[in-house]
mmCIF file of N, CA and C in Angstrom:
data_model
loop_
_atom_site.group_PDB
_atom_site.id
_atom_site.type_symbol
_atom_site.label_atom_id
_atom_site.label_comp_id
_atom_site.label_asym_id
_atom_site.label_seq_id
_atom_site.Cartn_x
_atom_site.Cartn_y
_atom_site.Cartn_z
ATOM 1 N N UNK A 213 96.701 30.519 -119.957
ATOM 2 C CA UNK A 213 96.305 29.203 -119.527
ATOM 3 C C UNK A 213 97.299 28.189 -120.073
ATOM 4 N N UNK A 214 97.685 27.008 -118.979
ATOM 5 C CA UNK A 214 98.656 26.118 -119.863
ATOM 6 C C UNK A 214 98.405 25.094 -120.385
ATOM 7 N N UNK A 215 98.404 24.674 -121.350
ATOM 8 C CA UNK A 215 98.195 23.436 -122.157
ATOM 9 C C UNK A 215 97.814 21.868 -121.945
ATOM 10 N N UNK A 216 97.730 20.906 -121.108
ATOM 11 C CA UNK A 216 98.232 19.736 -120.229
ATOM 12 C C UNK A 216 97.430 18.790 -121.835
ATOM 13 N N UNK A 217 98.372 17.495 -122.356
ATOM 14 C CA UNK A 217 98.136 16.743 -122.674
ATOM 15 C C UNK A 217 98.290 15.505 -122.463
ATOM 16 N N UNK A 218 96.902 14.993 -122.790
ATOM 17 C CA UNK A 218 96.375 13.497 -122.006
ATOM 18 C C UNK A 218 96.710 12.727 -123.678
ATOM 19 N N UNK A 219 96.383 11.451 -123.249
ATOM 20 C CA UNK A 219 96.092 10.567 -124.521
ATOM 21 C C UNK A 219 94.980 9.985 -124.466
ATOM 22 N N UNK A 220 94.496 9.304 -125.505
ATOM 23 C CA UNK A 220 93.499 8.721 -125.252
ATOM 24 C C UNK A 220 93.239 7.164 -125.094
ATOM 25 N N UNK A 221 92.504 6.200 -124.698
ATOM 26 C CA UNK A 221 93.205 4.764 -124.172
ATOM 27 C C UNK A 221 92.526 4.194 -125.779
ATOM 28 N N UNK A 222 92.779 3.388 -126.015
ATOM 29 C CA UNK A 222 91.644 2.193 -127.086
ATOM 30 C C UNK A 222 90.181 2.205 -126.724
ATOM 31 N N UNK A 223 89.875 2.534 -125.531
ATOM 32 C CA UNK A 223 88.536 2.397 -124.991
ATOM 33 C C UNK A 223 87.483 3.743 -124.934
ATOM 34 N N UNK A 224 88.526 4.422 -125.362
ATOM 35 C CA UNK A 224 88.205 5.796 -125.540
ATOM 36 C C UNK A 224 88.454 6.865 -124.296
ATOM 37 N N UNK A 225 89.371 6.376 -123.157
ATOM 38 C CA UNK A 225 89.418 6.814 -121.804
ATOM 39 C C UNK A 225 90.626 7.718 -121.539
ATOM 40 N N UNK A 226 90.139 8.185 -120.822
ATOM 41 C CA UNK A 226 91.169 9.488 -120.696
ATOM 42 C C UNK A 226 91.526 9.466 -119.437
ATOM 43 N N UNK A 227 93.366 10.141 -118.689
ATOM 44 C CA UNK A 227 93.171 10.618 -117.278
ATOM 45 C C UNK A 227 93.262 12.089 -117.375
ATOM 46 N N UNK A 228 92.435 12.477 -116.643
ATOM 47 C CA UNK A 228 92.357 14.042 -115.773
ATOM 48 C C UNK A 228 93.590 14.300 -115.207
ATOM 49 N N UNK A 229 94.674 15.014 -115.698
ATOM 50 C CA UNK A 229 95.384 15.601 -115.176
ATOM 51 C C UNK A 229 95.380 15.952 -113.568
ATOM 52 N N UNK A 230 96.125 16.069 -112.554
ATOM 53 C CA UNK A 230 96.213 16.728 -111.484
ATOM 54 C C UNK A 230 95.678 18.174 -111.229
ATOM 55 N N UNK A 231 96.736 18.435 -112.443
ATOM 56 C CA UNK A 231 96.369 19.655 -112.138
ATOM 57 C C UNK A 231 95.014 20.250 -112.481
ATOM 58 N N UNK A 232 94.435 19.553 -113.489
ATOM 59 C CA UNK A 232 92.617 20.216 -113.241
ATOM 60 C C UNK A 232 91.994 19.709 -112.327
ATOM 61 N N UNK A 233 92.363 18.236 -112.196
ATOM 62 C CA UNK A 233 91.542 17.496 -111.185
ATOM 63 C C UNK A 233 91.677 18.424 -109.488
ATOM 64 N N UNK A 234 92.633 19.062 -109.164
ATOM 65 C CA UNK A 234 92.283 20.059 -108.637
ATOM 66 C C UNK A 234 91.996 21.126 -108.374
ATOM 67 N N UNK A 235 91.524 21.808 -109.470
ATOM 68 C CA UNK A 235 91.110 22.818 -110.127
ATOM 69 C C UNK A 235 89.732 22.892 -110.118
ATOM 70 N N UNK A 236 89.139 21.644 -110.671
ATOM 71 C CA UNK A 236 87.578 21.393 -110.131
ATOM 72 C C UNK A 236 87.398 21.026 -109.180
ATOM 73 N N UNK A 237 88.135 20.291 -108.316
ATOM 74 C CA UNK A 237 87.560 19.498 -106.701
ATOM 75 C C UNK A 237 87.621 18.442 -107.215
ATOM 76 N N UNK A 238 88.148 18.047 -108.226
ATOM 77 C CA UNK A 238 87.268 16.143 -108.601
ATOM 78 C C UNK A 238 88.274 15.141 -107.715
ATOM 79 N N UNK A 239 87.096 14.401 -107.393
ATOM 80 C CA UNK A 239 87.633 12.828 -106.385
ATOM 81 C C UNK A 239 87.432 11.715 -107.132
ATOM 82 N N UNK A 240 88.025 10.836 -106.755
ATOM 83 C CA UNK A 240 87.997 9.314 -107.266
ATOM 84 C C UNK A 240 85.931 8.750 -106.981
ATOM 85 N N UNK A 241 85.648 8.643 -107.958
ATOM 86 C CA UNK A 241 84.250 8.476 -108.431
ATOM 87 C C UNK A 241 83.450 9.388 -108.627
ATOM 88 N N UNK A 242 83.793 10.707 -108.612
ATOM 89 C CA UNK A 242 83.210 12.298 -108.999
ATOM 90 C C UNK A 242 82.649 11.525 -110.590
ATOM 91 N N UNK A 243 81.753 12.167 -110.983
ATOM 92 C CA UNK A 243 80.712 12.211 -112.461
ATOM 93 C C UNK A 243 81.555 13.906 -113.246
ATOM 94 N N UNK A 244 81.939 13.228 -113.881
ATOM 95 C CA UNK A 244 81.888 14.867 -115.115
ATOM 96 C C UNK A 244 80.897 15.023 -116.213
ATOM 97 N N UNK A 245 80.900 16.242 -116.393
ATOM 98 C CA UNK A 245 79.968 16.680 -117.482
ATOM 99 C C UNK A 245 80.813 17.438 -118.735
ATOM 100 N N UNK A 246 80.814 16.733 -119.786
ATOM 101 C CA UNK A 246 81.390 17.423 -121.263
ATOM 102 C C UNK A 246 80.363 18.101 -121.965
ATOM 103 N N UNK A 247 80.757 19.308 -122.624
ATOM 104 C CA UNK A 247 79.743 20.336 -123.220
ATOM 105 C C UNK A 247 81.002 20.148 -124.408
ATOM 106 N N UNK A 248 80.426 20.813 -125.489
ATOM 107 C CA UNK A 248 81.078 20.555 -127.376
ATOM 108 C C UNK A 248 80.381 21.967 -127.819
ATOM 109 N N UNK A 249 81.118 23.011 -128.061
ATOM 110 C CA UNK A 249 80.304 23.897 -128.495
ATOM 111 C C UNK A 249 81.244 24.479 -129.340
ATOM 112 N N UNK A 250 80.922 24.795 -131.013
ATOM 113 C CA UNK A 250 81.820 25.101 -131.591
ATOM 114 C C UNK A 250 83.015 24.574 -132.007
ATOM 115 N N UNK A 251 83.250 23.432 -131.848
ATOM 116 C CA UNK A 251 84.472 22.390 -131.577
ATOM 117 C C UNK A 251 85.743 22.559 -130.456
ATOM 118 N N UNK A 252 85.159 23.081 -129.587
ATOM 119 C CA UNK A 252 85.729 22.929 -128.350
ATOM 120 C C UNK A 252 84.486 22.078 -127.087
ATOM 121 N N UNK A 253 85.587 21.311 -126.321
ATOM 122 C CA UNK A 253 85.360 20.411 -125.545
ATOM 123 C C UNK A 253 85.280 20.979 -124.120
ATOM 124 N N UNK A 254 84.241 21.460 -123.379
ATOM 125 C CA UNK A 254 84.814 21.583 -121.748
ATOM 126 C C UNK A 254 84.286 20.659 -120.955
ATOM 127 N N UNK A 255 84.895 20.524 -119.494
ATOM 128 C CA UNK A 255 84.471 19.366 -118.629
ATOM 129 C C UNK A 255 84.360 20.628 -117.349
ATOM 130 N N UNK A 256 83.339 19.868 -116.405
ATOM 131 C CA UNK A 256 82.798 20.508 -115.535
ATOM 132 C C UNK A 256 82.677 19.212 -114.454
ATOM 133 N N UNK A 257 82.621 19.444 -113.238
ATOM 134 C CA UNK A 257 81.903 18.365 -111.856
ATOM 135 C C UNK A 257 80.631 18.286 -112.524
ATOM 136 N N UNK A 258 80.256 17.045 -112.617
ATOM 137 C CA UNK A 258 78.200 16.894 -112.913
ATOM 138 C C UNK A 258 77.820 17.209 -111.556
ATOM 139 N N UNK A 259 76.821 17.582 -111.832
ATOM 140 C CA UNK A 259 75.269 17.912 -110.806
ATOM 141 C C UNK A 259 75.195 16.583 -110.184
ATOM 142 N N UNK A 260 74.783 16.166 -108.521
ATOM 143 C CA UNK A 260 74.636 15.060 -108.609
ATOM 144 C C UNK A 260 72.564 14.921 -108.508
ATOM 145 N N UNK A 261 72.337 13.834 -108.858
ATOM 146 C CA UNK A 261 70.754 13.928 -109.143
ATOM 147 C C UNK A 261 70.202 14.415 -107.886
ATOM 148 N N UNK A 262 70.642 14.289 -106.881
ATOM 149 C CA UNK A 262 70.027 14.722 -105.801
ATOM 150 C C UNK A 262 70.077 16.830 -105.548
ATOM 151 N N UNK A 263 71.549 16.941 -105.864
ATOM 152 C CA UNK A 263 71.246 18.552 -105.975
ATOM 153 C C UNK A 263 70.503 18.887 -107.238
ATOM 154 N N UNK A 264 70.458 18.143 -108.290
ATOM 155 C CA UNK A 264 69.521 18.496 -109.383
ATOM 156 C C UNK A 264 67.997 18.359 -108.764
ATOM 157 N N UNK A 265 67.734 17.725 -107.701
ATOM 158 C CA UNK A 265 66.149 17.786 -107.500
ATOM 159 C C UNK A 265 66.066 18.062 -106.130
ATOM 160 N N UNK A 266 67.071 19.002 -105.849
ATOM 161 C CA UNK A 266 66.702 19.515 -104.435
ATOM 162 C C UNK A 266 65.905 20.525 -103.966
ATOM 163 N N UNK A 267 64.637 20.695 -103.230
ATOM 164 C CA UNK A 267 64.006 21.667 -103.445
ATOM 165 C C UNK A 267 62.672 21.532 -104.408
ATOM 166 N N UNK A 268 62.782 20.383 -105.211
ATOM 167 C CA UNK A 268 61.574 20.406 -106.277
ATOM 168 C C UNK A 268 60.264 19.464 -105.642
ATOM 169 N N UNK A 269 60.357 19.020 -104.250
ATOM 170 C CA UNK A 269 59.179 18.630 -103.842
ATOM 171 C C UNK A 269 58.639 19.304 -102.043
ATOM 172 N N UNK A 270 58.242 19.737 -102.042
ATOM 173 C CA UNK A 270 57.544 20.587 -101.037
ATOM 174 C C UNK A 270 56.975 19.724 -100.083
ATOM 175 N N UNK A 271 57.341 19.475 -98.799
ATOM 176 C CA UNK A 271 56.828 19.160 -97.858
ATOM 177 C C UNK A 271 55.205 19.482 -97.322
ATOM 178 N N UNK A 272 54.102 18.822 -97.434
ATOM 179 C CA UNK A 272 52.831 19.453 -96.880
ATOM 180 C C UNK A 272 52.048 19.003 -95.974
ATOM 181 N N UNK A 273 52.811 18.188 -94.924
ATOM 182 C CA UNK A 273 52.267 17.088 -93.931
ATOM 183 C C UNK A 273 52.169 18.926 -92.873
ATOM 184 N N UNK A 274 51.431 18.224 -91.716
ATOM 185 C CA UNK A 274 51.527 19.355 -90.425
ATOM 186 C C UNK A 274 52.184 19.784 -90.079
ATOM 187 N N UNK A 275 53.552 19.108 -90.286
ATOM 188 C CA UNK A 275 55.742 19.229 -89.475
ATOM 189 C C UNK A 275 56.185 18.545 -89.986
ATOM 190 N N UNK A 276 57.055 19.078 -90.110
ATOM 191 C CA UNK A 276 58.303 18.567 -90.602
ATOM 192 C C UNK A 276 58.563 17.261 -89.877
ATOM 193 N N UNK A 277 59.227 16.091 -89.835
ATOM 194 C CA UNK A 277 59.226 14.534 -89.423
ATOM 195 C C UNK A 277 60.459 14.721 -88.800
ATOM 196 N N UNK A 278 60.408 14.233 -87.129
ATOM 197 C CA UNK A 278 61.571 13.809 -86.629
ATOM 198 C C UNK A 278 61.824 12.892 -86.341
ATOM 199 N N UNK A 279 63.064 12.612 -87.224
ATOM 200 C CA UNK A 279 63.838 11.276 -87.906
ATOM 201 C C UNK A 279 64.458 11.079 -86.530
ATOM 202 N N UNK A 280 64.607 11.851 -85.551
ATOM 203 C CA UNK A 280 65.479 10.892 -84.398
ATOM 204 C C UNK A 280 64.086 10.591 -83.353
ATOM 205 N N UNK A 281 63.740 11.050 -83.321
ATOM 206 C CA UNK A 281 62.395 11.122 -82.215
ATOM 207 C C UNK A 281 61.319 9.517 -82.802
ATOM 208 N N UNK A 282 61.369 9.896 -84.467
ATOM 209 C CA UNK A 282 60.946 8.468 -84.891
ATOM 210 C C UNK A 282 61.701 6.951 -84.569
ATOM 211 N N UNK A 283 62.708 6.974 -84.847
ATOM 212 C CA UNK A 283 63.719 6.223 -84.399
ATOM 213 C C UNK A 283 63.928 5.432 -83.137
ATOM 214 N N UNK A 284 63.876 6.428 -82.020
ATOM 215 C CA UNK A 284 63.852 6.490 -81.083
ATOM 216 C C UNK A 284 62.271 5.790 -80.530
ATOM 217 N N UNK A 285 61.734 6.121 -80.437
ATOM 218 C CA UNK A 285 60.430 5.255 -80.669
ATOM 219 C C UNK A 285 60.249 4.092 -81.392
ATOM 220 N N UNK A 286 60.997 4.069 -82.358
ATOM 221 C CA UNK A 286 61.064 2.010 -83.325
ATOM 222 C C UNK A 286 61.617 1.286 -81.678
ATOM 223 N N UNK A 287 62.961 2.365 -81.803
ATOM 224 C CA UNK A 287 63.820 1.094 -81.190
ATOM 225 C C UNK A 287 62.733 0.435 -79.522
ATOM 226 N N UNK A 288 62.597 1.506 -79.083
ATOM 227 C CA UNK A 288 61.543 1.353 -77.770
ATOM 228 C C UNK A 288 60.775 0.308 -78.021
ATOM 229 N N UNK A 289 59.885 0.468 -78.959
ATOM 230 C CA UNK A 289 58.642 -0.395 -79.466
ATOM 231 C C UNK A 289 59.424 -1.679 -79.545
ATOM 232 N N UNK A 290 60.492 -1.601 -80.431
ATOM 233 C CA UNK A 290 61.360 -3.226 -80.848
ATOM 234 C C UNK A 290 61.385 -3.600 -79.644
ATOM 235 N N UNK A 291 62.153 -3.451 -78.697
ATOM 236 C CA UNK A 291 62.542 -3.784 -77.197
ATOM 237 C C UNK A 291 61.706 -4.043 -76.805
ATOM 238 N N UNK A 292 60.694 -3.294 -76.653
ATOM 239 C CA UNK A 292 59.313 -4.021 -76.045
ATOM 240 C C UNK A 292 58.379 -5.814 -76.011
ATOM 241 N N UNK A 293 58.380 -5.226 -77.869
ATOM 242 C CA UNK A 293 57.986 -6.293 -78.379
ATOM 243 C C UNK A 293 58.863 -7.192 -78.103
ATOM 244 N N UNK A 294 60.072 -7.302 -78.378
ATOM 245 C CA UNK A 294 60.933 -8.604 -77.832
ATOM 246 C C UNK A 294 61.354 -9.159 -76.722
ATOM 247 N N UNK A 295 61.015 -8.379 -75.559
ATOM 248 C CA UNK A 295 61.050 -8.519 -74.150
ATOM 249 C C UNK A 295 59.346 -9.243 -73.928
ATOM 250 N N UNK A 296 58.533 -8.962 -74.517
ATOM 251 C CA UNK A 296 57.246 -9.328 -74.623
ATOM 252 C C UNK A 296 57.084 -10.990 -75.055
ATOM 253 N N UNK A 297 57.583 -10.910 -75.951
ATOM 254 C CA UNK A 297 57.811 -12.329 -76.820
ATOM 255 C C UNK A 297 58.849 -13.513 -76.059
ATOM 256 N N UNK A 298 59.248 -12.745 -75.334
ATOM 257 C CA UNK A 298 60.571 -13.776 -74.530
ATOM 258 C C UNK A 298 59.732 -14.227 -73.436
ATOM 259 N N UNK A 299 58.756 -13.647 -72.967
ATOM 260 C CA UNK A 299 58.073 -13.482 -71.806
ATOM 261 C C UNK A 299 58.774 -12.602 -70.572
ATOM 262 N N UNK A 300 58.842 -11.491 -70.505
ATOM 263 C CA UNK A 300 59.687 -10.903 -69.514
ATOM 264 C C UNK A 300 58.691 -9.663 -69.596
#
């Protein structure tokens, strides 16, 4: 493995090398995660909160909700109502 050294700013800030930064996938506003174990430092992509709670609430209505079919029906209703209100 090769070595890459960063510095550190006054603020305590660091840059990510290239070459890890593509090594993990990381993009300009990616979250990292530092682990300290033993006195070594690793960095990882963070979880974002949404894949951290994906899956942890269970749907229990009759069906599943269709978001275009709902939609689709606002906009109808809107039109209505405002064709209504204009007098037409």
């Amino acid at each position: 493995m090769k070595e890459i050294v960063t510095s550190v700013t006054s603020k305590g800030q660091v840059t990510i090398p290239v070459q890890i930064r593509r090594a993990l996938g990381l993009k300009a506003r990616d979250r990292v995660a530092f682990m300290l174990a033993d006195g070594v430092a690793t960095i990882r992509p963070a979880e974002s909160v949404v894949d951290q709670l994906y899956g942890s609430v269970k749907y229990r209505g009759p069906r599943p909700i269709d978001f275009k079919k709902l939609r689709k029906q606002f906009i109808e209703d809107a039109t209505k109502n405002t064709l209504r209100e204009m007098g037409r």
